[in-house]
Amino acid sequence: MSLRLPDSRAEVLADGRRMSPSAARNAGPIFDVLQGLGLKGRLLEIASGSGLHAAHMAGPLGVTWQPSDVETDNFASIRAWAATTKADILPPVLLDATRPGWAETLPPQDALLLVNLLHLIPVPAAAALLAEVPKALAPGGTACLYGPFLRDGKATSDGDAAFDASLRAQDPAIGYKDLAWVCGQLAQAGVNVVPIEMPANNLMLIARHSHS
Ligand SMILES: C[S@@+](CC[C@H](N)C(=O)[O-])C[C@H]1O[C@@H](n2cnc3c(N)ncnc32)[C@H](O)[C@@H]1O
């Protein structure tokens, strides 16, 4: 992913950990939501990036955390972050979450976490990712999708409008997805969504099978 993103200049520590400023900032609020859900068992993190979220959350949540990313360049940082904790963090796996069929290649997940990817990929790729979410979840499982979204087609602040425009200027196929569209994609796939307001106009979408 060679996009120019604000705030993406990550410092790399001597042990290989990347310090992602945005991940460091949103780790606390995201943790608070996940903790409130009482998650247990196996959590698949899609698009782990630096691995900072795994190291901050896996231990206190008490889950078995499976990091993944489409970029194997991220694995050294993910492993280095995992080495800072005794938490149950599995070695990172290669996962292109926009590739149809990936859910069948993994064990059923009690929880899924995706932070800050949907706005960076084209609409068909986001649709393919969202279609896999219910297939990846075990019965009663919970998916947590965090990021910025349009509401009724509009950005929620001038800063969000500018960021969305900067993404679309780099690639007209990408940009913020509309909340209603995302919920519609998940509903088609048999998943109900409860959006939770998060700091800086972001949302956490809590998605569960309609029949759970
Ligand atoms: C903005 S970063 C977010 C990383 C991390 N979730 C965080 O919040 O710090 C986007 C991440 O998505 C990953 N990514 C991009 N396309 C992907 C895909 N198709 N499947 C899985 N991961 C992808 C990138 O490699 C990158 O690590």
mmCIF file of C-alpha atoms and ligand atoms in Angstrom:
data_model
loop_
_atom_site.group_PDB
_atom_site.id
_atom_site.type_symbol
_atom_site.label_atom_id
_atom_site.label_comp_id
_atom_site.label_asym_id
_atom_site.label_seq_id
_atom_site.Cartn_x
_atom_site.Cartn_y
_atom_site.Cartn_z
ATOM 1 C CA MET A 1 0.000 0.000 0.000
ATOM 2 C CA SER A 2 1.890 3.094 -1.167
ATOM 3 C CA LEU A 3 -0.687 5.719 -0.222
ATOM 4 C CA ARG A 4 0.335 9.000 1.384
ATOM 5 C CA LEU A 5 -1.507 8.982 4.691
ATOM 6 C CA PRO A 6 -1.410 11.674 7.355
ATOM 7 C CA ASP A 7 0.345 10.541 10.471
ATOM 8 C CA SER A 8 1.873 7.458 8.885
ATOM 9 C CA ARG A 9 5.526 8.288 9.597
ATOM 10 C CA ALA A 10 6.175 5.456 12.001
ATOM 11 C CA GLU A 11 9.339 5.497 14.095
ATOM 12 C CA VAL A 12 11.110 2.107 14.099
ATOM 13 C CA LEU A 13 12.623 1.072 17.424
ATOM 14 C CA ALA A 14 15.902 -0.848 17.708
ATOM 15 C CA ASP A 15 14.049 -4.142 18.287
ATOM 16 C CA GLY A 16 12.050 -3.710 15.066
ATOM 17 C CA ARG A 17 8.787 -2.440 16.566
ATOM 18 C CA ARG A 18 7.101 0.230 14.454
ATOM 19 C CA MET A 19 5.486 2.977 16.517
ATOM 20 C CA SER A 20 2.377 3.846 14.545
ATOM 21 C CA PRO A 21 1.070 7.179 15.903
ATOM 22 C CA SER A 22 -2.535 6.506 14.868
ATOM 23 C CA ALA A 23 -2.496 2.976 16.322
ATOM 24 C CA ALA A 24 -1.025 4.303 19.577
ATOM 25 C CA ARG A 25 -3.770 6.941 19.726
ATOM 26 C CA ASN A 26 -6.744 4.715 19.043
ATOM 27 C CA ALA A 27 -5.550 1.629 20.981
ATOM 28 C CA GLY A 28 -7.127 2.805 24.259
ATOM 29 C CA PRO A 29 -10.622 3.606 22.930
ATOM 30 C CA ILE A 30 -10.661 0.430 20.810
ATOM 31 C CA PHE A 31 -9.556 -1.657 23.793
ATOM 32 C CA ASP A 32 -12.334 -0.196 25.937
ATOM 33 C CA VAL A 33 -14.957 -1.288 23.401
ATOM 34 C CA LEU A 34 -13.502 -4.777 22.958
ATOM 35 C CA GLN A 35 -13.243 -5.265 26.709
ATOM 36 C CA GLY A 36 -16.893 -4.301 27.119
ATOM 37 C CA LEU A 37 -17.881 -7.039 24.665
ATOM 38 C CA GLY A 38 -16.420 -9.762 26.891
ATOM 39 C CA LEU A 39 -14.617 -11.414 23.981
ATOM 40 C CA LYS A 40 -13.184 -14.902 24.507
ATOM 41 C CA GLY A 41 -11.343 -17.514 22.477
ATOM 42 C CA ARG A 42 -9.727 -16.828 19.154
ATOM 43 C CA LEU A 43 -9.507 -13.318 17.649
ATOM 44 C CA LEU A 44 -8.334 -12.768 14.077
ATOM 45 C CA GLU A 45 -6.937 -9.316 13.437
ATOM 46 C CA ILE A 46 -7.140 -8.385 9.756
ATOM 47 C CA ALA A 47 -4.562 -5.861 8.486
ATOM 48 C CA SER A 48 -2.497 -5.796 11.695
ATOM 49 C CA GLY A 49 0.049 -3.313 10.337
ATOM 50 C CA SER A 50 2.665 -2.610 13.001
ATOM 51 C CA GLY A 51 1.299 -5.164 15.511
ATOM 52 C CA LEU A 52 0.919 -2.522 18.219
ATOM 53 C CA HIS A 53 -2.755 -3.289 18.783
ATOM 54 C CA ALA A 54 -2.058 -6.989 19.376
ATOM 55 C CA ALA A 55 0.584 -6.237 21.997
ATOM 56 C CA HIS A 56 -1.621 -3.719 23.798
ATOM 57 C CA MET A 57 -4.858 -5.692 23.812
ATOM 58 C CA ALA A 58 -4.339 -9.468 23.575
ATOM 59 C CA GLY A 59 -3.147 -9.966 27.168
ATOM 60 C CA PRO A 60 -5.713 -7.812 28.979
ATOM 61 C CA LEU A 61 -8.540 -9.220 26.829
ATOM 62 C CA GLY A 62 -7.391 -12.801 27.487
ATOM 63 C CA VAL A 63 -7.923 -13.928 23.893
ATOM 64 C CA THR A 64 -5.726 -15.916 21.530
ATOM 65 C CA TRP A 65 -4.794 -13.214 19.024
ATOM 66 C CA GLN A 66 -3.989 -14.095 15.412
ATOM 67 C CA PRO A 67 -2.327 -11.153 13.638
ATOM 68 C CA SER A 68 -2.403 -11.035 9.840
ATOM 69 C CA ASP A 69 -1.602 -8.701 6.993
ATOM 70 C CA VAL A 70 -1.249 -8.750 3.215
ATOM 71 C CA GLU A 71 2.234 -7.191 3.526
ATOM 72 C CA THR A 72 4.811 -9.601 4.898
ATOM 73 C CA ASP A 73 7.070 -6.555 5.454
ATOM 74 C CA ASN A 74 4.924 -5.903 8.532
ATOM 75 C CA PHE A 75 5.696 -9.262 10.120
ATOM 76 C CA ALA A 76 9.010 -8.252 11.740
ATOM 77 C CA SER A 77 7.297 -5.418 13.604
ATOM 78 C CA ILE A 78 4.326 -7.640 14.536
ATOM 79 C CA ARG A 79 6.710 -10.275 15.943
ATOM 80 C CA ALA A 80 8.732 -7.626 17.783
ATOM 81 C CA TRP A 81 5.591 -6.183 19.405
ATOM 82 C CA ALA A 82 4.423 -9.701 20.347
ATOM 83 C CA ALA A 83 7.792 -10.343 22.001
ATOM 84 C CA THR A 84 7.153 -7.498 24.461
ATOM 85 C CA THR A 85 4.287 -9.368 26.129
ATOM 86 C CA LYS A 86 3.481 -12.820 27.501
ATOM 87 C CA ALA A 87 0.083 -12.587 25.822
ATOM 88 C CA ASP A 88 -1.161 -15.394 23.590
ATOM 89 C CA ILE A 89 -0.234 -13.853 20.224
ATOM 90 C CA LEU A 90 0.250 -16.318 17.367
ATOM 91 C CA PRO A 91 2.835 -15.763 14.613
ATOM 92 C CA PRO A 92 1.443 -13.446 11.902
ATOM 93 C CA VAL A 93 -0.155 -15.027 8.847
ATOM 94 C CA LEU A 94 -0.373 -13.721 5.302
ATOM 95 C CA LEU A 95 -3.974 -12.744 4.569
ATOM 96 C CA ASP A 96 -5.388 -10.739 1.692
ATOM 97 C CA ALA A 97 -8.760 -9.976 3.238
ATOM 98 C CA THR A 98 -10.164 -8.829 -0.123
ATOM 99 C CA ARG A 99 -9.600 -12.242 -1.724
ATOM 100 C CA PRO A 100 -12.882 -14.170 -1.901
ATOM 101 C CA GLY A 101 -12.717 -17.475 -0.036
ATOM 102 C CA TRP A 102 -10.125 -16.678 2.627
ATOM 103 C CA ALA A 103 -12.510 -17.350 5.507
ATOM 104 C CA GLU A 104 -12.712 -21.044 4.607
ATOM 105 C CA THR A 105 -8.949 -21.399 4.895
ATOM 106 C CA LEU A 106 -8.889 -20.429 8.595
ATOM 107 C CA PRO A 107 -10.460 -21.921 11.709
ATOM 108 C CA PRO A 108 -13.755 -20.302 12.810
ATOM 109 C CA GLN A 109 -13.078 -17.119 14.763
ATOM 110 C CA ASP A 110 -14.763 -16.040 17.972
ATOM 111 C CA ALA A 111 -13.873 -12.457 17.109
ATOM 112 C CA LEU A 112 -12.549 -10.418 14.186
ATOM 113 C CA LEU A 113 -10.899 -7.013 14.416
ATOM 114 C CA LEU A 114 -10.243 -4.709 11.488
ATOM 115 C CA VAL A 115 -8.846 -1.232 12.095
ATOM 116 C CA ASN A 116 -8.475 1.417 9.400
ATOM 117 C CA LEU A 117 -8.551 -0.464 6.129
ATOM 118 C CA LEU A 118 -11.975 -0.068 4.467
ATOM 119 C CA HIS A 119 -11.350 3.545 3.399
ATOM 120 C CA LEU A 120 -8.035 2.580 1.775
ATOM 121 C CA ILE A 121 -9.361 -0.043 -0.649
ATOM 122 C CA PRO A 122 -11.704 0.092 -3.670
ATOM 123 C CA VAL A 123 -15.441 -0.530 -3.262
ATOM 124 C CA PRO A 124 -15.406 -4.026 -4.849
ATOM 125 C CA ALA A 125 -12.493 -5.027 -2.589
ATOM 126 C CA ALA A 126 -14.362 -3.731 0.467
ATOM 127 C CA ALA A 127 -17.465 -5.644 -0.634
ATOM 128 C CA ALA A 128 -15.414 -8.837 -0.997
ATOM 129 C CA LEU A 129 -13.911 -8.317 2.464
ATOM 130 C CA LEU A 130 -17.291 -7.684 4.081
ATOM 131 C CA ALA A 131 -18.773 -10.786 2.417
ATOM 132 C CA GLU A 132 -16.105 -12.930 4.096
ATOM 133 C CA VAL A 133 -16.727 -11.540 7.598
ATOM 134 C CA PRO A 134 -19.738 -13.725 8.517
ATOM 135 C CA LYS A 135 -18.103 -16.771 6.953
ATOM 136 C CA ALA A 136 -15.044 -16.271 9.154
ATOM 137 C CA LEU A 137 -17.040 -16.001 12.392
ATOM 138 C CA ALA A 138 -17.858 -18.965 14.601
ATOM 139 C CA PRO A 139 -21.519 -19.182 15.718
ATOM 140 C CA GLY A 140 -22.019 -16.397 18.260
ATOM 141 C CA GLY A 141 -18.828 -14.662 17.096
ATOM 142 C CA THR A 142 -18.373 -10.894 16.922
ATOM 143 C CA ALA A 143 -16.685 -8.760 14.260
ATOM 144 C CA CYS A 144 -15.381 -5.291 15.175
ATOM 145 C CA LEU A 145 -14.721 -2.946 12.269
ATOM 146 C CA TYR A 146 -13.158 0.396 13.137
ATOM 147 C CA GLY A 147 -12.498 3.417 10.980
ATOM 148 C CA PRO A 148 -13.851 6.608 9.431
ATOM 149 C CA PHE A 149 -17.106 6.421 7.460
ATOM 150 C CA LEU A 150 -19.378 8.735 5.496
ATOM 151 C CA ARG A 151 -22.854 9.224 6.989
ATOM 152 C CA ASP A 152 -25.613 9.695 4.385
ATOM 153 C CA GLY A 153 -22.852 10.209 1.836
ATOM 154 C CA LYS A 154 -21.195 13.053 3.753
ATOM 155 C CA ALA A 155 -17.995 13.363 5.752
ATOM 156 C CA THR A 156 -18.537 14.253 9.404
ATOM 157 C CA SER A 157 -15.943 17.048 9.603
ATOM 158 C CA ASP A 158 -13.801 19.263 7.387
ATOM 159 C CA GLY A 159 -10.781 17.160 8.329
ATOM 160 C CA ASP A 160 -12.523 13.966 7.262
ATOM 161 C CA ALA A 161 -13.671 15.573 4.003
ATOM 162 C CA ALA A 162 -10.077 16.644 3.293
ATOM 163 C CA PHE A 163 -8.662 13.192 4.098
ATOM 164 C CA ASP A 164 -11.307 11.472 1.951
ATOM 165 C CA ALA A 165 -10.552 13.879 -0.919
ATOM 166 C CA SER A 166 -6.816 13.251 -0.577
ATOM 167 C CA LEU A 167 -7.399 9.490 -0.806
ATOM 168 C CA ARG A 168 -9.627 9.861 -3.882
ATOM 169 C CA ALA A 169 -7.026 12.164 -5.495
ATOM 170 C CA GLN A 170 -4.436 9.410 -5.091
ATOM 171 C CA ASP A 171 -6.813 6.707 -6.350
ATOM 172 C CA PRO A 172 -10.378 7.512 -7.446
ATOM 173 C CA ALA A 173 -11.442 3.955 -6.594
ATOM 174 C CA ILE A 174 -10.761 4.325 -2.860
ATOM 175 C CA GLY A 175 -12.006 6.611 -0.080
ATOM 176 C CA TYR A 176 -14.406 6.566 2.859
ATOM 177 C CA LYS A 177 -17.262 4.084 2.586
ATOM 178 C CA ASP A 178 -20.765 5.100 3.562
ATOM 179 C CA LEU A 179 -22.038 3.644 6.824
ATOM 180 C CA ALA A 180 -25.337 2.587 5.247
ATOM 181 C CA TRP A 181 -23.514 0.844 2.398
ATOM 182 C CA VAL A 182 -21.272 -1.090 4.806
ATOM 183 C CA CYS A 183 -24.243 -2.087 6.972
ATOM 184 C CA GLY A 184 -26.121 -3.123 3.801
ATOM 185 C CA GLN A 185 -23.254 -5.328 2.642
ATOM 186 C CA LEU A 186 -23.091 -6.999 6.039
ATOM 187 C CA ALA A 187 -26.866 -7.385 6.258
ATOM 188 C CA GLN A 188 -26.857 -9.132 2.853
ATOM 189 C CA ALA A 189 -24.294 -11.511 4.294
ATOM 190 C CA GLY A 190 -26.536 -12.242 7.294
ATOM 191 C CA VAL A 191 -24.910 -9.950 9.844
ATOM 192 C CA ASN A 192 -26.483 -7.269 12.050
ATOM 193 C CA VAL A 193 -24.474 -4.142 12.829
ATOM 194 C CA VAL A 194 -24.460 -1.867 15.854
ATOM 195 C CA PRO A 195 -22.335 1.267 15.281
ATOM 196 C CA ILE A 196 -20.540 2.819 18.247
ATOM 197 C CA GLU A 197 -19.298 6.416 18.090
ATOM 198 C CA MET A 198 -15.555 6.654 18.695
ATOM 199 C CA PRO A 199 -13.183 9.606 19.141
ATOM 200 C CA ALA A 200 -12.311 11.780 16.130
ATOM 201 C CA ASN A 201 -15.567 10.934 14.283
ATOM 202 C CA ASN A 202 -14.604 7.303 13.838
ATOM 203 C CA LEU A 203 -16.997 4.404 14.310
ATOM 204 C CA MET A 204 -16.657 0.906 15.646
ATOM 205 C CA LEU A 205 -19.124 -1.389 13.896
ATOM 206 C CA ILE A 206 -20.064 -4.384 16.014
ATOM 207 C CA ALA A 207 -21.307 -7.111 13.705
ATOM 208 C CA ARG A 208 -22.885 -10.424 14.663
ATOM 209 C CA HIS A 209 -24.814 -13.114 12.785
ATOM 210 C CA SER A 210 -28.469 -12.139 12.686
ATOM 211 C CA HIS A 211 -29.473 -15.450 14.305
ATOM 212 C CA SER A 212 -26.982 -15.267 17.234
HETATM 213 C C1 LIG B 1 -3.629 2.051 7.706
HETATM 214 S S1 LIG B 1 -2.894 0.530 7.985
HETATM 215 C C2 LIG B 1 -3.700 0.011 9.477
HETATM 216 C C3 LIG B 1 -2.861 -0.973 10.247
HETATM 217 C C4 LIG B 1 -3.410 -1.312 11.639
HETATM 218 N N1 LIG B 1 -4.697 -1.958 11.558
HETATM 219 C C5 LIG B 1 -3.483 -0.081 12.492
HETATM 220 O O1 LIG B 1 -4.587 0.362 12.795
HETATM 221 O O2 LIG B 1 -2.432 0.436 12.830
HETATM 222 C C6 LIG B 1 -3.604 -0.508 6.759
HETATM 223 C C7 LIG B 1 -3.080 -1.938 6.789
HETATM 224 O O3 LIG B 1 -3.855 -2.727 5.894
HETATM 225 C C8 LIG B 1 -3.020 -3.658 5.260
HETATM 226 N N2 LIG B 1 -3.720 -4.111 4.047
HETATM 227 C C9 LIG B 1 -3.872 -3.428 2.889
HETATM 228 N N3 LIG B 1 -4.584 -4.159 2.019
HETATM 229 C C10 LIG B 1 -4.917 -5.315 2.656
HETATM 230 C C11 LIG B 1 -5.626 -6.476 2.272
HETATM 231 N N4 LIG B 1 -6.155 -6.584 1.049
HETATM 232 N N5 LIG B 1 -5.751 -7.484 3.166
HETATM 233 C C12 LIG B 1 -5.198 -7.389 4.401
HETATM 234 N N6 LIG B 1 -4.493 -6.313 4.809
HETATM 235 C C13 LIG B 1 -4.355 -5.286 3.947
HETATM 236 C C14 LIG B 1 -1.746 -2.863 5.017
HETATM 237 O O4 LIG B 1 -0.647 -3.704 4.765
HETATM 238 C C15 LIG B 1 -1.632 -2.102 6.337
HETATM 239 O O5 LIG B 1 -0.933 -2.854 7.295
#
